[in-house]
Amino acid sequence: MTGWLERHIPKMVLAPSFAAVLVFVYGFIIWTAWVSLTRSRLLPKYEIEGFIQYERLFNAPRWDTAMSNLFVFGTLFIVISMVLGLMLAILLDQKIRTEGVLRTIYLYPMALSLIVTGTAWKWIMNPGLGIEAMVRGWGFESFTFDWVINPDKAIYAVVIAGVWQASGFVMALFLAGLRGVDGEIIKAAQVDGIPAWRIYTAIIIPSMAPIFLSAFIVLAHLAIKSFDLVIALTGGGPGYATDLPATYMYTMAFSRGDIGQAASSAMVMMGVVFAIIVPYLYSELRAKHD
Amino acid sequence: MTDLTLDPARPATRNWSRIGLRWLLFSLLGLFALFYLMPLFVMITTSLKSLEEIRTGSLIAFPREVTFDAWRTAWSEACTGIQCEGLRPFFWNSVVIAVPAVAISTMLGAANGYVIAQWRFRGANLIFSLMLFGCFIPFQVVLLPMARMLGLMGLAGSIPGLIFVHVIYGIGFTTLFFRNFYVTIPQDLVKAAKVDGAGFFRIFWSIFLPLSLPIIVVTVIWQFTQIWNDFLFGVSFSQAGTQPVTVALNNIVNSTTGVKEYNVDMAAAIIAALPTLLVYAVAGKYFIRGLTAGSVKG
């Protein structure tokens, strides 16, 4: 008996957590998938009706806006954060005495809640009192910076705040990558008289491919889940100009009482995340086994 | 360490262009430092100004007269909807949510990581993969069933309910941290201890836990910032009295009644951010390690 117990204790320790994950992650995903196929409104119904919710979803102009916003926001947010992060990392890599201080400054936004970030930038970009008023105060009377309240530009205001929040983190990833490059190869290249910029573009940056991938995954993941930032910065507005799938889902679930729509939009979000994450996790886990 | 600087190679012009380049380098780095610091600077200065000064002055001007009124209002008087008690009660809600949720999810993660890394059994890797995967789902996909589940459990809108949610969705990450830390410890250690007659728990308590301080620090910081900064679960699963500080901050800023008090908004934002900023200032190294460990596995 004690032998049996002794052998099975590890599994028994792991079991509650695993059971919780099975129910609260996988079970819940199945529940949401199921409900997304029903006519559920305020309360869930469980008779499967087919893909009506998805048809409604793809015909809704608001969802259309949310998806194209996600595309615009996601692309700009990822590209700018990566370019900025890489640039800052290379600049910081030039043996600078104040590196520690600068790194701390670039990275601190990542410690903040997106609600705080949104609140701060909402104030800074407020046309009446923020940057616009400041520049006008300097004498440029016709200067306008009203992105945050302009339906055509508001999504770019979200990009600014998002990049401010996340680029320092990308910098930290890249800096760690730069420090991990084999110094011998670089010395050899220097001895051969290859200029520094060539060493970066031909040797160092290509060798950091896995870090680019990690940064991309994290940023894409952040972009798709973005919810707090939009809520705090624009509230999804003006109108629904800055809606993202995450805010659409929330509106349907908790203010419109349209559970079927909420579930189908959540499933589409999950599809997008998985299309990015699954190949990545698969290759990571495979690499570990070899 | 890359031994590389952007020095030009030609010796004749070396000194001058070297100085020029260094100058350019520092100006760029400085400009970016200003970009990252600007919001914090604006938040702090705005919170110390009077409303009159905000209306007439410039965004980036220092306050002419420093006043802490906005801070007092933000802490104990500002209105979040119909309630006008400031951030104080919500700040404590966040503390009461975060402390047990961090503690419980860290303990579970330590135990799970220990099992997965050191007591391998058939299927352990599959279990780990499934748990890891759970970290990456968009939480929108569990919001609706979770709301119903909390209702069934009698925890809807309550603080224990929020603690429960944070623990459940924190396990994946905490397990990942501890597992990655414990796989680096040689398995022979466990074998030797077993020969000496130590059991599963004995080995954990006497050998593994004492080695675990660094990873406990990383996990606690990661979990604390995640939970403190959470908004989605907070706004979905709380009600009037049980909201965390992020939700209350959003309500203060977006409440439409009365005169817009920007200085109070900024003071409230800083108060909501203080705990995680403090963690970052005190344990930045571990904060970064947590960030990178959560993204680059292994």
XYZ file of C-alpha atoms in Angstrom:
588
model
C 0.000 0.000 0.000
C 2.688 2.483 0.963
C 4.638 1.476 -2.121
C 1.651 2.221 -4.302
C 1.120 5.518 -2.540
C 4.774 6.398 -2.860
C 4.686 5.726 -6.595
C 1.549 7.716 -7.230
C 2.089 10.751 -5.021
C 3.634 12.821 -7.850
C 0.587 12.234 -10.040
C -1.753 13.032 -7.166
C 0.032 16.322 -6.561
C -0.279 17.291 -10.205
C -3.844 16.030 -10.617
C -5.828 18.967 -9.129
C -4.041 21.561 -11.250
C -4.349 19.448 -14.341
C -8.031 18.796 -13.698
C -8.578 22.530 -13.206
C -6.850 23.299 -16.503
C -8.876 20.616 -18.282
C -12.154 22.035 -17.018
C -11.432 25.762 -16.943
C -9.460 25.961 -20.166
C -10.426 23.083 -22.425
C -13.898 22.472 -21.036
C -14.662 26.182 -21.253
C -13.397 26.393 -24.816
C -15.768 23.575 -25.753
C -18.613 25.342 -23.933
C -17.947 28.577 -25.829
C -17.627 26.726 -29.130
C -20.934 24.997 -28.447
C -22.764 28.186 -27.521
C -21.351 29.922 -30.598
C -23.423 27.469 -32.650
C -26.707 28.282 -30.901
C -29.243 31.100 -30.855
C -28.269 32.165 -27.329
C -29.171 35.743 -26.465
C -29.320 36.910 -22.868
C -29.170 33.344 -21.566
C -27.325 30.423 -23.129
C -29.379 27.926 -25.089
C -27.955 24.572 -25.941
C -29.746 23.544 -29.152
C -27.220 23.622 -31.954
C -28.415 25.674 -34.912
C -25.322 25.737 -37.095
C -23.222 28.695 -38.068
C -25.850 31.437 -37.809
C -23.812 33.420 -35.259
C -20.761 33.368 -37.503
C -22.865 34.544 -40.432
C -24.228 37.397 -38.327
C -20.709 38.159 -37.157
C -19.185 38.339 -40.606
C -22.071 40.473 -41.836
C -21.811 42.954 -38.953
C -20.116 46.209 -40.021
C -18.941 46.658 -36.460
C -17.066 43.342 -36.533
C -15.601 44.342 -39.856
C -14.263 47.505 -38.272
C -12.938 45.505 -35.319
C -11.049 43.076 -37.551
C -9.575 45.733 -39.825
C -8.599 47.728 -36.718
C -6.892 44.635 -35.370
C -5.026 44.297 -38.639
C -3.929 47.959 -38.726
C -3.140 48.120 -35.028
C -1.462 44.708 -34.961
C 0.768 45.368 -37.961
C 1.872 48.837 -36.895
C 2.239 47.890 -33.252
C 4.391 44.857 -34.036
C 6.528 46.459 -36.753
C 7.189 49.731 -34.923
C 7.870 48.025 -31.584
C 10.332 45.629 -33.232
C 12.157 48.312 -35.231
C 12.324 50.648 -32.248
C 13.304 47.843 -29.893
C 16.087 46.619 -32.162
C 17.374 50.125 -32.727
C 17.461 50.925 -29.029
C 19.148 47.618 -28.285
C 21.900 48.259 -30.851
C 22.406 51.813 -29.598
C 22.593 50.589 -26.004
C 25.068 47.912 -27.026
C 27.775 50.523 -27.783
C 29.408 50.306 -24.362
C 27.617 53.120 -22.686
C 28.276 54.035 -19.124
C 24.676 55.026 -18.409
C 23.263 51.839 -19.904
C 21.630 50.644 -16.707
C 19.737 53.887 -16.182
C 18.587 54.088 -19.806
C 17.463 50.465 -19.812
C 15.421 51.111 -16.699
C 13.795 54.155 -18.308
C 12.955 52.361 -21.555
C 11.448 49.377 -19.814
C 9.408 50.821 -16.955
C 6.186 51.256 -19.013
C 5.939 47.467 -19.144
C 5.400 47.450 -15.374
C 2.308 49.628 -15.706
C -1.245 48.504 -16.182
C -2.583 49.220 -19.661
C -5.379 51.127 -17.956
C -2.777 53.490 -16.496
C -1.029 53.787 -19.862
C -4.337 54.530 -21.568
C -5.273 57.122 -18.957
C -1.947 58.907 -19.262
C -1.965 59.043 -23.059
C -5.606 60.042 -23.190
C -4.619 63.100 -21.208
C -1.491 63.828 -23.263
C -3.323 63.501 -26.567
C -6.387 65.411 -25.384
C -6.649 68.136 -28.063
C -7.932 70.878 -25.778
C -5.187 70.643 -23.173
C -2.531 68.186 -24.307
C 0.095 68.204 -27.040
C -2.111 70.132 -29.475
C -2.713 72.953 -27.011
C 0.960 72.952 -26.048
C 2.241 73.312 -29.612
C -0.391 75.954 -30.353
C 0.818 77.760 -27.279
C 4.276 77.897 -28.865
C 2.754 79.935 -31.699
C 1.834 77.251 -34.239
C -1.840 78.217 -34.222
C -2.982 75.773 -36.884
C -1.276 72.708 -35.386
C -3.723 69.852 -34.918
C -3.211 66.578 -33.105
C -6.706 65.305 -32.446
C -6.172 61.635 -33.273
C -7.712 60.422 -30.065
C -11.119 61.921 -30.957
C -10.859 61.614 -34.738
C -12.622 58.464 -35.992
C -10.171 58.063 -38.884
C -7.069 58.468 -36.768
C -8.032 57.132 -33.339
C -6.591 53.687 -33.998
C -3.179 55.300 -34.566
C -3.451 56.952 -31.185
C -3.845 53.440 -29.757
C -0.717 52.390 -31.664
C 1.312 55.214 -30.083
C 0.326 54.224 -26.564
C 0.828 50.533 -27.327
C 4.302 51.071 -28.742
C 5.236 53.241 -25.783
C 4.209 50.430 -23.467
C 5.800 47.449 -25.219
C 8.856 48.608 -27.182
C 11.112 48.681 -24.132
C 10.375 45.039 -23.554
C 11.372 44.204 -27.122
C 14.545 46.211 -26.505
C 15.311 44.051 -23.464
C 14.803 40.857 -25.481
C 17.049 42.050 -28.297
C 19.707 43.339 -25.937
C 19.882 39.927 -24.304
C 20.182 38.460 -27.800
C 22.997 40.804 -28.801
C 24.893 39.874 -25.675
C 24.447 36.209 -26.483
C 26.145 36.374 -29.887
C 29.469 34.554 -30.003
C 32.197 37.164 -29.443
C 34.854 35.147 -31.300
C 33.058 35.405 -34.636
C 32.712 39.146 -34.217
C 36.396 39.554 -33.298
C 37.349 37.575 -36.381
C 35.171 39.798 -38.553
C 36.703 42.913 -37.004
C 40.197 41.614 -37.668
C 39.186 41.143 -41.292
C 38.283 44.829 -41.371
C 34.576 44.369 -41.940
C 32.760 47.579 -40.944
C 30.539 47.516 -37.889
C 27.251 48.025 -39.716
C 28.056 45.047 -41.922
C 28.823 42.941 -38.888
C 25.393 43.819 -37.515
C 23.446 43.210 -40.708
C 25.338 40.133 -41.879
C 26.274 38.329 -38.687
C 24.569 39.525 -35.533
C 20.996 40.214 -36.627
C 20.581 36.992 -38.667
C 21.832 34.976 -35.702
C 19.038 36.445 -33.575
C 16.231 34.946 -35.673
C 14.761 32.974 -32.749
C 14.506 36.175 -30.710
C 12.701 37.932 -33.531
C 10.263 35.067 -33.549
C 9.726 35.240 -29.776
C 9.242 38.997 -29.893
C 6.790 38.619 -32.741
C 4.802 35.987 -30.879
C 4.591 38.053 -27.709
C 3.617 41.231 -29.554
C 1.050 39.481 -31.753
C -0.426 37.897 -28.673
C -0.575 41.274 -26.900
C -2.197 42.876 -29.950
C -4.933 40.276 -30.294
C -5.749 40.399 -26.598
C -5.642 44.211 -26.483
C -8.628 45.335 -24.552
C -7.629 47.440 -21.566
C -5.693 49.960 -23.606
C -8.553 50.712 -25.975
C -11.065 50.866 -23.137
C -8.983 53.388 -21.206
C -7.781 55.442 -24.165
C -10.811 55.750 -26.436
C -13.481 53.510 -24.934
C -13.678 51.902 -28.374
C -14.840 55.207 -29.805
C -15.511 57.627 -31.304
C -18.583 55.561 -32.113
C -16.977 52.190 -32.568
C -14.037 53.488 -34.600
C -11.440 51.826 -32.357
C -13.283 48.625 -31.611
C -11.087 45.551 -31.558
C -12.336 41.954 -31.469
C -11.717 41.931 -27.704
C -13.903 44.982 -27.081
C -16.546 43.700 -29.492
C -16.704 40.441 -27.583
C -16.988 42.260 -24.275
C -19.754 44.557 -25.520
C -21.763 41.636 -26.870
C -21.267 39.564 -23.723
C -21.828 42.114 -20.995
C -23.705 45.124 -22.343
C -25.726 43.840 -25.293
C -26.693 40.500 -23.764
C -25.921 38.711 -27.019
C -24.101 35.646 -25.761
C -24.151 33.822 -29.098
C -22.371 36.694 -30.841
C -19.914 37.058 -27.986
C -19.084 33.349 -28.148
C -18.590 33.301 -31.906
C -16.350 36.386 -31.815
C -14.313 34.800 -29.011
C -13.878 31.674 -31.104
C -12.627 33.699 -34.057
C -10.141 35.455 -31.755
C -8.946 32.107 -30.528
C -8.553 30.917 -34.098
C -6.306 33.880 -34.871
C -4.197 33.337 -31.752
C -3.835 29.642 -32.433
C -2.857 30.186 -36.054
C 0.137 32.094 -34.672
C 0.897 30.223 -31.451
C 0.426 26.580 -32.409
C 3.204 26.306 -35.020
C 5.490 28.197 -32.638
C 4.808 26.051 -29.576
C 5.029 22.940 -31.699
C 8.481 23.819 -32.989
C 9.631 24.888 -29.503
C 8.528 21.655 -27.860
C 9.956 19.559 -30.672
C 13.295 21.304 -30.430
C 13.389 20.482 -26.717
C 12.950 16.772 -27.378
C 15.776 16.491 -29.892
C 29.207 40.254 -24.654
C 29.706 41.569 -28.152
C 32.920 43.460 -28.374
C 31.734 45.892 -30.967
C 31.283 49.600 -31.391
C 30.280 51.622 -34.394
C 33.801 53.036 -34.844
C 34.865 53.882 -38.368
C 38.002 52.091 -39.427
C 40.098 54.841 -40.969
C 42.605 56.072 -38.400
C 43.080 59.619 -39.804
C 39.481 60.691 -39.292
C 38.963 58.382 -36.381
C 38.978 60.807 -33.512
C 36.663 63.413 -34.964
C 34.081 61.075 -36.364
C 34.335 59.031 -33.232
C 33.388 62.008 -31.122
C 30.649 62.939 -33.591
C 29.201 59.458 -33.532
C 29.274 59.278 -29.753
C 27.481 62.590 -29.657
C 24.828 61.394 -32.072
C 24.476 58.180 -30.103
C 23.873 59.967 -26.835
C 21.452 62.475 -28.362
C 19.378 59.636 -29.817
C 19.398 57.691 -26.573
C 18.508 60.857 -24.680
C 15.618 61.705 -26.997
C 14.162 58.266 -26.543
C 14.598 58.506 -22.797
C 12.522 61.707 -22.954
C 9.842 59.926 -24.987
C 9.541 57.160 -22.410
C 9.704 59.507 -19.438
C 7.311 62.143 -20.784
C 4.036 60.463 -19.759
C 5.307 59.837 -16.239
C 6.531 63.430 -15.982
C 3.222 64.775 -17.276
C 1.258 62.556 -14.913
C 3.235 63.676 -11.883
C 3.250 67.394 -12.701
C -0.430 67.431 -13.679
C -1.380 65.708 -10.440
C 0.345 68.496 -8.507
C -1.359 71.375 -10.337
C -4.674 73.052 -9.636
C -7.414 72.793 -12.270
C -7.034 76.503 -12.962
C -3.335 76.056 -13.694
C -4.033 73.063 -15.958
C -6.461 75.123 -18.035
C -4.133 78.085 -18.421
C -0.722 76.437 -18.354
C 1.206 74.150 -20.658
C 1.227 70.356 -20.592
C 4.914 70.093 -19.867
C 5.293 73.049 -17.519
C 6.297 72.480 -13.907
C 3.528 73.362 -11.464
C 3.723 76.975 -10.327
C 2.142 76.071 -7.045
C 2.409 72.510 -5.834
C -0.792 71.199 -4.293
C -1.592 67.721 -3.069
C -5.361 68.273 -3.159
C -5.771 66.094 -6.235
C -3.990 63.230 -4.489
C -6.242 63.518 -1.461
C -9.325 63.577 -3.690
C -8.124 60.641 -5.768
C -7.391 58.572 -2.679
C -10.507 59.195 -0.650
C -13.177 61.308 -2.401
C -13.253 60.782 -6.169
C -16.399 59.208 -7.583
C -16.430 55.855 -9.328
C -19.981 55.897 -10.601
C -22.353 56.528 -7.706
C -19.802 55.762 -4.996
C -17.549 58.652 -3.927
C -14.923 57.122 -1.675
C -11.918 57.546 -3.929
C -9.539 54.775 -4.851
C -8.817 53.677 -1.309
C -11.339 50.812 -0.956
C -10.479 49.516 -4.432
C -6.768 49.702 -3.777
C -7.331 47.421 -0.790
C -9.523 45.143 -2.899
C -6.577 44.715 -5.242
C -4.280 43.926 -2.331
C -6.754 41.408 -0.921
C -7.095 39.792 -4.359
C -3.437 39.804 -5.345
C -1.788 38.551 -2.147
C -3.594 35.195 -1.786
C -3.814 34.663 -5.560
C -0.059 35.155 -5.920
C 0.705 32.928 -2.935
C -1.580 30.073 -3.978
C -0.630 30.051 -7.659
C 3.071 30.171 -6.772
C 2.780 27.219 -4.385
C 0.838 25.183 -6.925
C 3.346 26.088 -9.620
C 6.241 24.963 -7.418
C 4.635 21.603 -6.702
C 3.648 21.054 -10.336
C 7.022 22.112 -11.693
C 8.742 19.774 -9.223
C 6.652 16.819 -10.364
C 7.000 17.529 -14.082
C 10.727 18.185 -13.981
C 11.885 15.589 -11.467
C 9.285 12.810 -11.236
C 8.758 12.119 -14.888
C 6.036 9.634 -15.640
C 4.330 8.617 -18.847
C 2.221 11.475 -20.119
C 3.937 14.121 -17.987
C 5.121 15.969 -21.062
C 1.673 15.911 -22.597
C 0.213 17.295 -19.392
C 2.825 20.014 -19.338
C 2.123 20.918 -22.964
C -1.592 21.129 -22.302
C -1.047 23.350 -19.259
C 1.379 25.546 -21.159
C -1.079 25.908 -23.961
C -3.624 27.216 -21.500
C -1.408 30.279 -20.986
C -1.887 31.380 -24.543
C -5.633 31.299 -25.056
C -7.305 34.683 -25.388
C -9.269 34.932 -22.161
C -12.346 36.109 -24.048
C -12.971 32.468 -24.826
C -13.449 31.591 -21.143
C -15.264 34.730 -19.945
C -18.813 33.522 -20.524
C -18.546 30.018 -19.044
C -16.500 31.420 -16.152
C -19.203 33.951 -15.359
C -21.725 31.089 -15.172
C -19.366 28.858 -13.217
C -18.730 31.566 -10.618
C -22.480 31.954 -10.332
C -22.931 28.225 -9.760
C -20.173 28.245 -7.160
C -21.792 31.176 -5.365
C -18.731 33.332 -6.028
C -20.190 35.718 -8.625
C -19.054 39.304 -8.130
C -17.019 38.404 -5.056
C -13.385 38.825 -4.156
C -12.869 35.086 -3.527
C -14.254 34.586 -7.039
C -11.599 36.868 -8.516
C -8.873 35.171 -6.463
C -10.065 31.843 -7.820
C -9.965 33.069 -11.429
C -6.456 34.480 -11.058
C -5.201 31.278 -9.465
C -6.684 29.095 -12.208
C -5.241 31.101 -15.071
C -1.961 31.714 -13.271
C -1.106 28.031 -12.796
C 0.131 27.620 -16.370
C 2.760 30.316 -16.039
C 3.868 29.458 -12.516
C 4.235 25.802 -13.486
C 6.268 26.850 -16.519
C 8.640 28.964 -14.405
C 9.271 26.273 -11.794
C 9.483 23.453 -14.310
C 12.136 25.314 -16.315
C 14.057 26.022 -13.132
C 13.850 22.496 -11.737
C 14.918 20.716 -14.944
C 18.329 22.312 -14.496
C 18.772 20.474 -11.195
C 20.361 17.043 -11.804
C 18.027 14.123 -11.276
C 20.791 12.212 -9.503
C 20.070 14.416 -6.521
C 16.605 12.930 -6.235
C 17.961 9.406 -6.768
C 20.552 9.833 -4.037
C 17.974 11.238 -1.640
C 15.661 8.323 -2.372
C 18.449 5.867 -1.597
C 18.831 7.638 1.718
C 15.162 6.971 2.359
C 13.702 10.425 1.697
C 10.220 10.543 0.214
C 8.536 12.824 -2.282
C 7.653 15.631 0.129
C 10.833 15.343 2.176
C 12.951 15.842 -0.956
C 10.839 18.816 -1.963
C 11.012 20.522 1.434
C 14.608 19.828 2.296
C 16.316 19.964 -1.085
C 14.265 21.746 -3.721
C 12.541 24.537 -1.816
C 15.762 25.848 -0.269
C 17.241 26.061 -3.787
C 14.208 27.825 -5.190
C 14.481 31.351 -3.832
C 15.466 32.986 -7.157
C 12.625 31.411 -9.096
C 10.135 32.115 -6.305
C 11.064 35.800 -6.514
C 10.627 35.824 -10.300
C 7.294 34.022 -10.118
C 5.924 36.200 -7.342
C 6.855 39.388 -9.207
C 5.408 38.119 -12.468
C 2.166 36.996 -10.870
C 1.854 40.138 -8.795
C 2.207 42.480 -11.771
C -0.137 40.343 -13.853
C -2.832 40.260 -11.207
C -2.442 43.840 -10.028
C -2.603 45.143 -13.596
C -5.480 42.903 -14.653
C -8.525 44.661 -15.982
C -10.449 42.115 -18.046
C -11.240 39.695 -15.215
C -11.752 42.559 -12.804
C -14.305 44.307 -14.967
C -16.046 41.072 -15.959
C -16.331 39.350 -12.602
C -16.664 42.094 -10.002
C -19.507 44.292 -8.824
C -19.805 47.709 -7.203
C -17.942 46.983 -3.954
C -15.466 44.362 -5.083
C -13.775 46.024 -8.059
C -9.993 46.067 -8.234
C -8.120 49.354 -8.516
C -7.731 49.239 -12.311
C -11.493 49.088 -12.794
C -12.039 51.880 -10.276
C -9.424 54.036 -12.015
C -11.164 53.551 -15.340
C -14.474 54.486 -13.737
C -13.039 57.654 -12.196
C -11.482 58.759 -15.466
C -14.540 57.971 -17.564
C -17.235 59.181 -15.190
C -19.138 61.872 -17.000
C -20.668 63.717 -14.095
C -19.368 67.117 -13.014
C -16.253 69.008 -14.001
C -13.472 66.884 -15.463
C -10.694 66.909 -12.888
C -7.593 65.995 -14.847
C -5.301 66.418 -11.878
C -7.379 63.900 -9.922
C -7.315 61.477 -12.869
C -3.529 61.655 -13.010
C -3.110 61.273 -9.263
C -5.423 58.260 -9.388
C -3.429 56.739 -12.253
C -0.191 57.107 -10.318
C -1.722 55.594 -7.186
C -2.955 52.612 -9.219
C 0.496 52.209 -10.752
C 2.556 52.685 -7.585
C 2.769 49.070 -6.375
C 4.046 47.666 -9.663
C 6.345 50.646 -10.242
C 7.748 50.029 -6.789
C 8.312 46.366 -7.588
C 10.058 47.362 -10.791
C 12.248 49.901 -9.014
C 13.224 47.510 -6.231
C 13.484 44.238 -8.152
C 13.802 45.280 -11.791
C 16.263 42.499 -12.529
C 13.781 39.833 -11.513
C 10.967 41.660 -13.256
C 12.870 41.465 -16.559
C 13.726 37.845 -15.932
C 10.042 37.101 -15.427
C 9.085 38.940 -18.610
C 11.626 37.092 -20.694
C 10.972 33.730 -19.035
C 7.297 34.172 -19.830
C 8.023 34.714 -23.481
C 11.184 32.864 -24.362
C 10.859 29.450 -22.906
C 13.887 27.589 -21.657
